[in-house]
Structures are given as C-alpha cells and as structure tokens.
Tab-separated table of C-alpha atoms in Angstrom:
chain	number	residue	atom	x	y	z
A	154	UNK	CA	-56.885	-32.486	-10.388
A	155	UNK	CA	-54.724	-34.649	-7.557
A	156	UNK	CA	-52.416	-33.086	-5.025
A	157	UNK	CA	-49.184	-34.814	-3.311
A	158	UNK	CA	-50.073	-35.322	-0.048
A	159	UNK	CA	-46.916	-36.011	2.743
A	160	UNK	CA	-48.566	-39.026	5.349
A	161	UNK	CA	-49.107	-36.696	8.229
A	162	UNK	CA	-47.311	-39.414	10.798
A	163	UNK	CA	-44.045	-38.965	8.660
A	164	UNK	CA	-41.155	-36.962	10.705
A	165	UNK	CA	-40.552	-33.245	8.882
A	166	UNK	CA	-36.671	-34.210	8.388
A	167	UNK	CA	-37.703	-37.653	6.545
A	168	UNK	CA	-39.275	-35.166	3.927
A	169	UNK	CA	-36.025	-34.459	2.180
A	170	UNK	CA	-34.870	-34.242	-1.220
A	171	UNK	CA	-31.206	-34.451	-1.853
A	172	UNK	CA	-29.639	-31.781	-4.058
A	173	UNK	CA	-26.168	-31.729	-5.421
A	174	UNK	CA	-24.563	-28.303	-4.996
A	175	UNK	CA	-20.604	-28.054	-5.852
A	176	UNK	CA	-19.950	-31.763	-5.157
A	177	UNK	CA	-21.738	-31.687	-2.040
A	178	UNK	CA	-24.899	-33.468	-0.966
A	179	UNK	CA	-27.870	-31.304	0.740
A	180	UNK	CA	-31.112	-31.988	1.717
A	181	UNK	CA	-33.981	-29.272	1.669
A	182	UNK	CA	-37.565	-30.190	3.029
A	183	UNK	CA	-40.251	-30.491	0.235
A	184	UNK	CA	-42.781	-29.565	2.849
A	185	UNK	CA	-43.780	-25.658	2.331
A	186	UNK	CA	-43.934	-25.415	6.728
A	187	UNK	CA	-40.265	-26.975	6.516
A	188	UNK	CA	-39.271	-24.054	3.360
A	189	UNK	CA	-40.509	-21.442	5.417
A	190	UNK	CA	-38.413	-23.002	8.688
A	191	UNK	CA	-35.271	-23.515	6.800
A	192	UNK	CA	-35.742	-19.562	4.786
A	193	UNK	CA	-35.873	-17.968	7.948
A	194	UNK	CA	-33.023	-20.120	9.288
A	195	UNK	CA	-30.664	-19.150	6.615
A	196	UNK	CA	-31.610	-15.650	7.061
A	197	UNK	CA	-30.420	-15.162	10.556
A	198	UNK	CA	-27.202	-17.487	9.790
A	199	UNK	CA	-26.849	-14.360	6.816
A	200	UNK	CA	-27.659	-11.830	9.133
A	201	UNK	CA	-25.276	-13.412	12.184
A	202	UNK	CA	-22.779	-13.748	9.858
A	203	UNK	CA	-22.827	-10.188	7.960
A	204	UNK	CA	-23.335	-8.778	11.692
A	205	UNK	CA	-19.667	-11.282	12.208
A	206	UNK	CA	-17.948	-9.667	9.555
A	207	UNK	CA	-18.787	-6.140	10.063
A	208	UNK	CA	-17.558	-6.305	13.757
A	209	UNK	CA	-14.150	-8.058	12.690
A	210	UNK	CA	-14.410	-5.150	10.023
A	211	UNK	CA	-14.890	-2.556	13.054
A	212	UNK	CA	-11.973	-4.491	15.337
A	213	UNK	CA	-9.661	-4.305	12.339
A	214	UNK	CA	-10.091	-0.497	11.426
A	215	UNK	CA	-9.847	0.627	15.394
A	216	UNK	CA	-6.281	-1.368	15.500
A	217	UNK	CA	-5.339	0.341	12.103
A	218	UNK	CA	-6.401	3.775	13.526
A	219	UNK	CA	-3.995	2.758	16.281
A	220	UNK	CA	-1.295	2.444	14.091
A	221	UNK	CA	-1.748	5.067	12.850
A	222	UNK	CA	-1.115	7.242	15.781
A	223	UNK	CA	1.433	4.986	16.905
A	224	UNK	CA	3.736	5.187	13.955
A	225	UNK	CA	2.876	9.563	14.044
A	226	UNK	CA	3.570	10.131	17.719
A	227	UNK	CA	5.941	7.785	19.283
A	228	UNK	CA	9.698	7.466	19.407
A	229	UNK	CA	11.355	4.073	19.141
A	230	UNK	CA	14.835	2.367	17.719
A	231	UNK	CA	15.718	-0.869	17.317
A	232	UNK	CA	16.816	-2.946	13.432
A	233	UNK	CA	14.586	-4.178	11.132
A	234	UNK	CA	15.352	-6.901	8.119
A	235	UNK	CA	14.044	-5.751	4.786
A	236	UNK	CA	13.210	-8.697	2.051
A	237	UNK	CA	12.359	-7.487	-1.327
A	238	UNK	CA	12.944	-9.251	-4.231
A	239	UNK	CA	14.810	-11.918	-2.665
A	240	UNK	CA	17.467	-9.384	-1.289
A	241	UNK	CA	17.418	-9.497	2.335
A	242	UNK	CA	18.870	-5.918	4.313
A	243	UNK	CA	19.434	-5.201	7.671
A	244	UNK	CA	18.531	-1.725	8.852
A	245	UNK	CA	19.095	0.633	11.839
A	246	UNK	CA	16.307	3.083	12.234
A	247	UNK	CA	15.626	5.605	15.308
A	248	UNK	CA	12.452	7.862	14.786
A	249	UNK	CA	12.486	11.131	16.821
A	250	UNK	CA	9.149	12.917	16.821
A	251	UNK	CA	9.815	16.387	18.083
A	252	UNK	CA	6.712	19.367	18.900
A	253	UNK	CA	5.277	16.859	16.391
A	254	UNK	CA	7.596	16.935	13.816
A	255	UNK	CA	9.173	13.646	12.754
A	256	UNK	CA	12.976	13.044	12.379
A	257	UNK	CA	14.442	9.352	11.312
A	258	UNK	CA	17.719	8.242	10.548
A	259	UNK	CA	18.490	4.919	9.148
A	260	UNK	CA	21.660	3.251	8.798
A	261	UNK	CA	22.408	0.081	6.369
A	262	UNK	CA	24.128	-3.212	8.281
A	263	UNK	CA	25.331	-5.406	5.593
A	264	UNK	CA	26.404	-4.238	2.275
A	265	UNK	CA	28.093	-1.051	1.031
A	266	UNK	CA	27.055	1.920	4.125
A	267	UNK	CA	24.549	4.058	3.645
A	268	UNK	CA	22.676	6.518	5.657
A	269	UNK	CA	19.708	8.437	5.411
A	270	UNK	CA	18.078	11.343	7.059
A	271	UNK	CA	14.737	12.079	6.972
A	272	UNK	CA	13.090	14.978	8.376
A	273	UNK	CA	10.111	17.524	6.914
A	274	UNK	CA	12.449	19.674	5.133
A	275	UNK	CA	14.586	16.802	3.101
A	276	UNK	CA	16.241	13.458	2.491
A	277	UNK	CA	20.017	13.590	3.076
A	278	UNK	CA	22.095	10.393	2.059
A	279	UNK	CA	25.366	9.596	3.045
A	280	UNK	CA	27.915	7.216	1.340
A	281	UNK	CA	30.706	7.546	3.447
A	282	UNK	CA	32.593	4.829	0.934
A	283	UNK	CA	32.065	7.577	-1.855
A	284	UNK	CA	33.027	9.996	0.199
A	285	UNK	CA	29.522	11.938	-0.858
A	286	UNK	CA	26.149	13.591	0.453
A	287	UNK	CA	23.513	14.093	-1.218
A	288	UNK	CA	21.008	16.018	-0.551
A	289	UNK	CA	17.150	16.493	-1.493
A	290	UNK	CA	15.383	19.716	-0.374
A	291	UNK	CA	11.544	18.370	-1.791
A	292	UNK	CA	9.561	17.327	1.078
A	293	UNK	CA	9.926	13.545	1.498
A	294	UNK	CA	7.243	11.065	1.011
A	295	UNK	CA	7.790	9.071	4.262
A	296	UNK	CA	6.412	6.046	3.344
A	297	UNK	CA	8.148	3.362	6.282
A	298	UNK	CA	5.493	2.185	8.502
A	299	UNK	CA	3.029	5.563	7.945
A	300	UNK	CA	1.179	3.837	4.565
A	301	UNK	CA	-2.612	4.960	5.628
A	302	UNK	CA	-4.355	8.151	4.958
A	303	UNK	CA	-6.341	10.075	8.083
A	304	UNK	CA	-9.749	8.587	6.961
A	305	UNK	CA	-9.861	5.100	6.499
A	306	UNK	CA	-13.337	5.262	5.340
A	307	UNK	CA	-11.961	6.433	1.976
A	308	UNK	CA	-10.204	2.974	1.025
A	309	UNK	CA	-13.668	0.452	2.491
A	310	UNK	CA	-15.044	0.638	-1.216
A	311	UNK	CA	-11.653	-0.975	-2.438
A	312	UNK	CA	-10.590	-3.140	0.568
A	313	UNK	CA	-11.699	-5.292	3.285
A	314	UNK	CA	-10.170	-5.021	6.781
A	315	UNK	CA	-9.817	-8.094	8.876
A	316	UNK	CA	-8.261	-9.204	11.862
A	317	UNK	CA	-6.343	-12.527	11.854
A	318	UNK	CA	-5.134	-13.837	15.601
A	319	UNK	CA	-1.917	-13.216	16.933
A	320	UNK	CA	1.960	-13.932	16.790
A	321	UNK	CA	5.175	-13.074	18.362
A	322	UNK	CA	7.448	-10.251	16.648
A	323	UNK	CA	11.041	-9.543	18.278
A	324	UNK	CA	10.016	-10.675	21.383
A	325	UNK	CA	6.490	-8.866	21.092
A	326	UNK	CA	2.947	-10.018	21.052
A	327	UNK	CA	1.058	-8.833	18.523
A	328	UNK	CA	-2.041	-8.709	16.520
A	329	UNK	CA	-2.557	-9.381	13.300
A	330	UNK	CA	-4.383	-7.243	10.951
A	331	UNK	CA	-5.207	-7.369	6.985
A	332	UNK	CA	-6.143	-5.127	4.423
A	333	UNK	CA	-7.970	-7.359	1.545
A	334	UNK	CA	-7.906	-5.176	-1.968
A	335	UNK	CA	-11.680	-6.384	-3.211
A	336	UNK	CA	-9.981	-6.290	-6.762
A	337	UNK	CA	-7.292	-7.040	-8.778
A	338	UNK	CA	-6.118	-3.545	-9.411
A	339	UNK	CA	-4.246	-3.298	-5.793
A	340	UNK	CA	-1.889	-4.984	-3.368
A	341	UNK	CA	-2.975	-5.607	0.325
A	342	UNK	CA	-1.399	-5.782	3.341
A	343	UNK	CA	-0.754	-7.408	6.421
A	344	UNK	CA	0.196	-5.898	9.733
A	345	UNK	CA	1.527	-7.305	13.021
A	346	UNK	CA	0.767	-4.524	15.408
A	347	UNK	CA	2.036	-4.411	19.039
A	348	UNK	CA	-0.123	-5.265	21.705
A	349	UNK	CA	0.062	-2.729	23.631
A	350	UNK	CA	1.482	0.244	21.316
A	351	UNK	CA	0.068	-1.079	18.077
A	352	UNK	CA	3.386	-0.160	16.141
A	353	UNK	CA	3.951	-2.312	13.264
A	354	UNK	CA	6.255	-5.105	13.982
A	355	UNK	CA	5.743	-7.021	11.150
A	356	UNK	CA	4.520	-5.926	7.520
A	357	UNK	CA	3.877	-7.516	4.248
A	358	UNK	CA	3.141	-6.355	1.121
A	359	UNK	CA	1.103	-9.277	-0.803
A	360	UNK	CA	0.230	-9.819	-4.320
A	361	UNK	CA	-2.811	-10.719	-6.515
A	362	UNK	CA	-2.508	-14.753	-4.614
A	363	UNK	CA	-2.033	-13.449	-1.316
A	364	UNK	CA	1.595	-14.220	-1.641
A	365	UNK	CA	4.316	-11.973	0.112
A	366	UNK	CA	6.017	-9.243	-1.947
A	367	UNK	CA	8.146	-7.694	0.530
A	368	UNK	CA	8.705	-8.272	4.481
A	369	UNK	CA	9.758	-5.850	6.823
A	370	UNK	CA	10.385	-6.908	10.072
A	371	UNK	CA	11.625	-6.037	13.113
A	372	UNK	CA	14.189	-8.259	15.008
A	373	UNK	CA	14.968	-6.057	18.138
A	374	UNK	CA	12.988	-2.664	19.155
A	375	UNK	CA	12.385	-0.112	21.493
A	376	UNK	CA	9.394	1.260	22.030
A	377	UNK	CA	9.797	4.993	23.346
A	378	UNK	CA	13.534	5.483	23.087
A	379	UNK	CA	14.834	7.631	19.914
A	380	UNK	CA	19.097	8.446	20.773
A	381	UNK	CA	19.380	10.736	18.018
A	382	UNK	CA	23.004	10.808	17.705
A	383	UNK	CA	24.463	12.031	14.142
A	384	UNK	CA	27.766	12.869	12.871
A	385	UNK	CA	27.828	16.555	11.920
A	386	UNK	CA	31.502	15.758	11.249
A	387	UNK	CA	30.964	14.767	7.710
A	388	UNK	CA	32.309	18.241	6.011
A	389	UNK	CA	35.310	18.326	7.775
A	390	UNK	CA	36.222	15.014	6.308
A	391	UNK	CA	36.515	15.890	2.786
A	392	UNK	CA	33.659	15.126	2.068
A	393	UNK	CA	31.351	15.704	-1.114
A	394	UNK	CA	27.769	17.465	-0.470
A	395	UNK	CA	25.729	17.517	-3.002
A	396	UNK	CA	22.537	19.384	-3.134
A	397	UNK	CA	19.108	18.827	-5.061
A	398	UNK	CA	16.847	21.351	-5.130
A	399	UNK	CA	15.301	20.987	-8.496
A	400	UNK	CA	12.625	23.574	-9.033
A	401	UNK	CA	9.379	22.410	-9.568
A	402	UNK	CA	6.284	24.472	-11.256
A	403	UNK	CA	2.528	23.801	-10.215
A	404	UNK	CA	0.185	23.005	-13.392
A	405	UNK	CA	-2.889	23.141	-11.310
A	406	UNK	CA	-4.322	26.987	-12.890
A	407	UNK	CA	-3.107	25.506	-16.559
A	408	UNK	CA	-4.511	23.274	-18.813
A	409	UNK	CA	-3.414	19.875	-18.854
A	410	UNK	CA	-1.954	18.405	-21.846
A	411	UNK	CA	-3.551	15.304	-20.903
A	412	UNK	CA	-6.313	13.447	-19.028
A	413	UNK	CA	-7.650	9.964	-18.160
A	414	UNK	CA	-10.420	8.288	-19.326
A	415	UNK	CA	-12.254	5.266	-17.261
A	416	UNK	CA	-9.376	4.659	-14.454
A	417	UNK	CA	-9.230	1.767	-12.499
A	418	UNK	CA	-11.761	2.243	-9.322
A	419	UNK	CA	-10.853	4.279	-7.125
A	420	UNK	CA	-7.789	6.080	-8.631
A	421	UNK	CA	-7.674	9.635	-9.635
A	422	UNK	CA	-4.527	11.745	-9.842
A	423	UNK	CA	-3.685	13.329	-6.909
A	424	UNK	CA	-0.889	15.799	-8.225
A	425	UNK	CA	0.816	17.126	-11.663
A	426	UNK	CA	3.753	18.794	-11.989
A	427	UNK	CA	6.417	19.745	-14.312
A	428	UNK	CA	10.115	19.429	-13.678
A	429	UNK	CA	13.241	20.433	-16.109
A	430	UNK	CA	14.577	17.574	-18.133
A	431	UNK	CA	18.434	18.753	-17.626
A	432	UNK	CA	19.520	16.288	-19.884
A	433	UNK	CA	17.724	17.516	-23.456
A	434	UNK	CA	16.642	20.664	-22.486
A	435	UNK	CA	12.723	19.947	-22.217
A	436	UNK	CA	10.279	19.500	-19.910
A	437	UNK	CA	8.631	16.340	-18.254
A	438	UNK	CA	5.362	16.259	-17.173
A	439	UNK	CA	4.233	13.894	-13.842
A	440	UNK	CA	0.846	12.694	-12.454
A	441	UNK	CA	0.821	11.060	-9.274
A	442	UNK	CA	-2.526	8.436	-9.391
A	443	UNK	CA	-3.988	7.074	-5.713
A	444	UNK	CA	-6.370	5.105	-4.746
A	445	UNK	CA	-5.697	6.758	-1.147
A	446	UNK	CA	-3.474	3.565	-0.053
A	447	UNK	CA	-1.465	2.219	-3.284
A	448	UNK	CA	-0.258	4.810	-5.601
A	449	UNK	CA	1.839	4.875	-9.291
A	450	UNK	CA	3.718	8.168	-11.705
A	451	UNK	CA	3.504	8.889	-15.136
A	452	UNK	CA	6.371	10.745	-16.352
A	453	UNK	CA	5.458	12.142	-19.864
A	454	UNK	CA	8.621	14.210	-22.161
A	455	UNK	CA	9.043	14.400	-25.929
A	456	UNK	CA	10.127	11.388	-27.579
A	457	UNK	CA	13.821	10.783	-28.314
A	458	UNK	CA	15.742	8.996	-30.407
A	459	UNK	CA	15.717	5.959	-28.244
A	460	UNK	CA	17.096	4.345	-24.981
A	461	UNK	CA	13.662	4.478	-22.949
A	462	UNK	CA	12.022	1.527	-21.317
A	463	UNK	CA	9.965	-0.086	-23.400
A	464	UNK	CA	7.321	-2.689	-22.937
A	465	UNK	CA	6.876	-4.095	-18.845
A	466	UNK	CA	9.217	-4.673	-16.289
A	467	UNK	CA	9.419	-5.675	-12.741
A	468	UNK	CA	11.113	-5.506	-9.887
A	469	UNK	CA	9.911	-7.079	-7.192
A	470	UNK	CA	6.777	-4.764	-5.876
A	471	UNK	CA	7.387	-2.553	-8.245
A	472	UNK	CA	5.987	-2.601	-11.687
A	473	UNK	CA	6.822	-0.120	-14.927
A	474	UNK	CA	5.833	0.221	-18.373
A	475	UNK	CA	7.402	2.184	-20.910
A	476	UNK	CA	6.143	3.507	-24.460
A	477	UNK	CA	5.223	5.951	-26.518
A	478	UNK	CA	1.802	7.686	-27.156
A	479	UNK	CA	0.923	10.670	-29.455
A	480	UNK	CA	4.714	11.230	-30.446
A	481	UNK	CA	5.673	11.296	-26.645
A	482	UNK	CA	7.316	8.873	-23.923
A	483	UNK	CA	5.547	7.410	-21.241
A	484	UNK	CA	7.112	5.930	-18.212
A	485	UNK	CA	4.937	4.647	-15.719
A	486	UNK	CA	5.647	2.716	-12.655
A	487	UNK	CA	4.143	1.917	-9.548
A	488	UNK	CA	4.234	-0.262	-6.126
A	489	UNK	CA	1.105	-1.622	-7.885
A	490	UNK	CA	0.105	-4.848	-10.343
A	491	UNK	CA	0.746	-4.630	-13.774
A	492	UNK	CA	-2.694	-4.753	-14.837
A	493	UNK	CA	-3.033	-1.335	-12.900
A	494	UNK	CA	-0.641	0.141	-15.106
A	495	UNK	CA	-1.556	-0.853	-18.264
A	496	UNK	CA	-4.889	0.195	-17.538
A	497	UNK	CA	-4.296	3.916	-16.293
A	498	UNK	CA	-1.860	4.212	-19.931
A	499	UNK	CA	-4.823	2.733	-22.124
A	500	UNK	CA	-6.822	5.245	-20.399
A	501	UNK	CA	-4.520	7.906	-21.182
A	502	UNK	CA	-5.963	10.739	-23.873
A	503	UNK	CA	-3.650	13.540	-25.390
A	504	UNK	CA	-5.519	16.993	-25.535
A	505	UNK	CA	-3.710	17.978	-28.966
A	506	UNK	CA	-6.343	20.820	-29.524
A	507	UNK	CA	-5.407	22.473	-25.594
A	508	UNK	CA	-1.524	22.135	-26.170
A	509	UNK	CA	-0.169	25.454	-27.039
C-alpha cells in the first residue's frame, strides 16, 4: 500500500485544498497536524463567540431590569407620539407614583379631545365633545411602557436580548436594547432607554421581518416631575357619567368547556373568565393566553345568525380571527402574528362530554 506524503520542506499553509462553501472559497490544510490546529482554533473562536454573545445577553437583561424598575418607580411627564396603522397621535402623559401606586393621566393633543385617567382601581375616559365620561371599574391592564414580566428568565426560551448601540431621543442619550423572538409566533421589541434613568424614550414593536408595526417616542420629557392637575368639575358641567362594572364569575374551580392541545411553544392559558352577553342574554367565555410578553384573547359564545367576524382581519399590530367551532362563535384577537392566532384556534378542543 502506498501512502501519499507531503515534502517535509513544504510550508504548512501551502498544503491547502480549496473548497466551495456557500459561494466563498476557503482553505483547508490537508495535513493531520494542521487539521488539529485549525480544529482547536475553531473551537476557541466558537467559545469566545459564545461567551461574547452570553455577555451581550446579560448586559441587555440588566438594562431591561433597570427599565422595569424605572417605569414602575419614577415620576415623569412629557409628550410622546404614537405611530400605528399609518396614523400618528400626539399624547401628553403625566405618570405619578405615590406609595407604590401608579396613576396616569393621558391627554390626546390631536383629533377629537380625549383624556384617560388610570389608577389601580379603574380607567376613566373623558370625551368632552360628546359630554360623556365612562368609568371602567375593572383593574386596568397597564401596558404603556410597562410591558415586561418581573422574571426575565421566563422569556429566554423564546426571546433573545441584545444591545444595539446608542441613539439620541428627545434630547437624551439612550441605550438601544432589542428583544428578538426565536421563532415566528411572536413579535419583537426595540427599546431606546435613557442612559441615566433607563426610562424608555422610544419603543418599536417589530414584526417577523424586523419592520416596525408600532412606534412610541417621546418628543419632550421631564423625569422626576409629575404635575397632577385633574379637572374634577366635569360633574358640574352637565357631563353624563357612564359606569361599566361588568360582573365576572371566576370559573377556575369549574370544569372548562374548552381546552387547548399543542399550543405554540411558550403559550399557556393564564386566565379564564365568564361575562354576561347583554346583547343576547347568554354568556361569553374569555380565555387569555400568553408567553409572558405576547398575549391574545379568545372569546367564545353561542353561535348566532350572523354579523360576527368571519375569517382573518388585521389592524396594525393587532390580528383577529373569527369563525365557528362546535356550534360556537370563536373570536381570537391579540397583538401577535396571524400564524399564532390560527395555531391557537386549531389547538382548541370542545369538552362535549363535560358540558352541562
């Protein structure tokens, strides 16, 4: 048996065989010693790269943790713009924290005059042009800037965290931090955090292609200030006050009529409730599903004669789907990709044998 050998005086780097890899020419040494050398070098590079990526993840997580503290603990006021579905709104906000409780006052600066007042007990909407005030006594789900769960580790199986440099927003220097989904079942976020306070100066909701679906950006901001001047004279000006205090019967102890199989990874049912259907005299079952950041709602009611949503619909970042399952009208809606809604609907199963 003959063995091919290289001349001893031939330089190591002359012993390359050329390979094609994804359209690029790379060299590979044919000698065993060289293969070992480059294998070790590759392992070292991979280890260094993984360590650098892990450190970027930790740095981004630290910034996000600071952001969560800032939005829940700081007083601030200013004006921000909200871009969504090719519409631009300008809104004045006052965010006050007293004894750990958050109050917010938002005033629309363009279009029809509107005000929203939120605290731990209710949401009050004021519409001066229509001479009406509506008060929803249900606890508000505060999503303005306060988006993330307390435990970021719960998000890491489905999202990656990255720092993306710096930018200047509303006269403040900011750190750019991204939350990047690991699959197509959820949207991503990009936050521009004030370098000193970590308060979000700008936030972008990103679709599956990395394009902004919604953007919120401060144009002016005062941190540490919250001038709370709420006009309490509306009742004396003949404005009608409408209160919404819909009773909800928790059904956690009851056997649910529906369950879900093979949900998109990370999504679980976080709440179930039942509300009266005042229009038809029945009830509406409401399921909320979430992965800790993204969420969607499923509404289930007795199928009617028509007028309900059929098929898919979209408004900006919000997708919706309507249709019938097991003689029930199903409506799914959420700030998630359409594929997520459809996958959740396909995972629904009716517990016919357990129904009364």
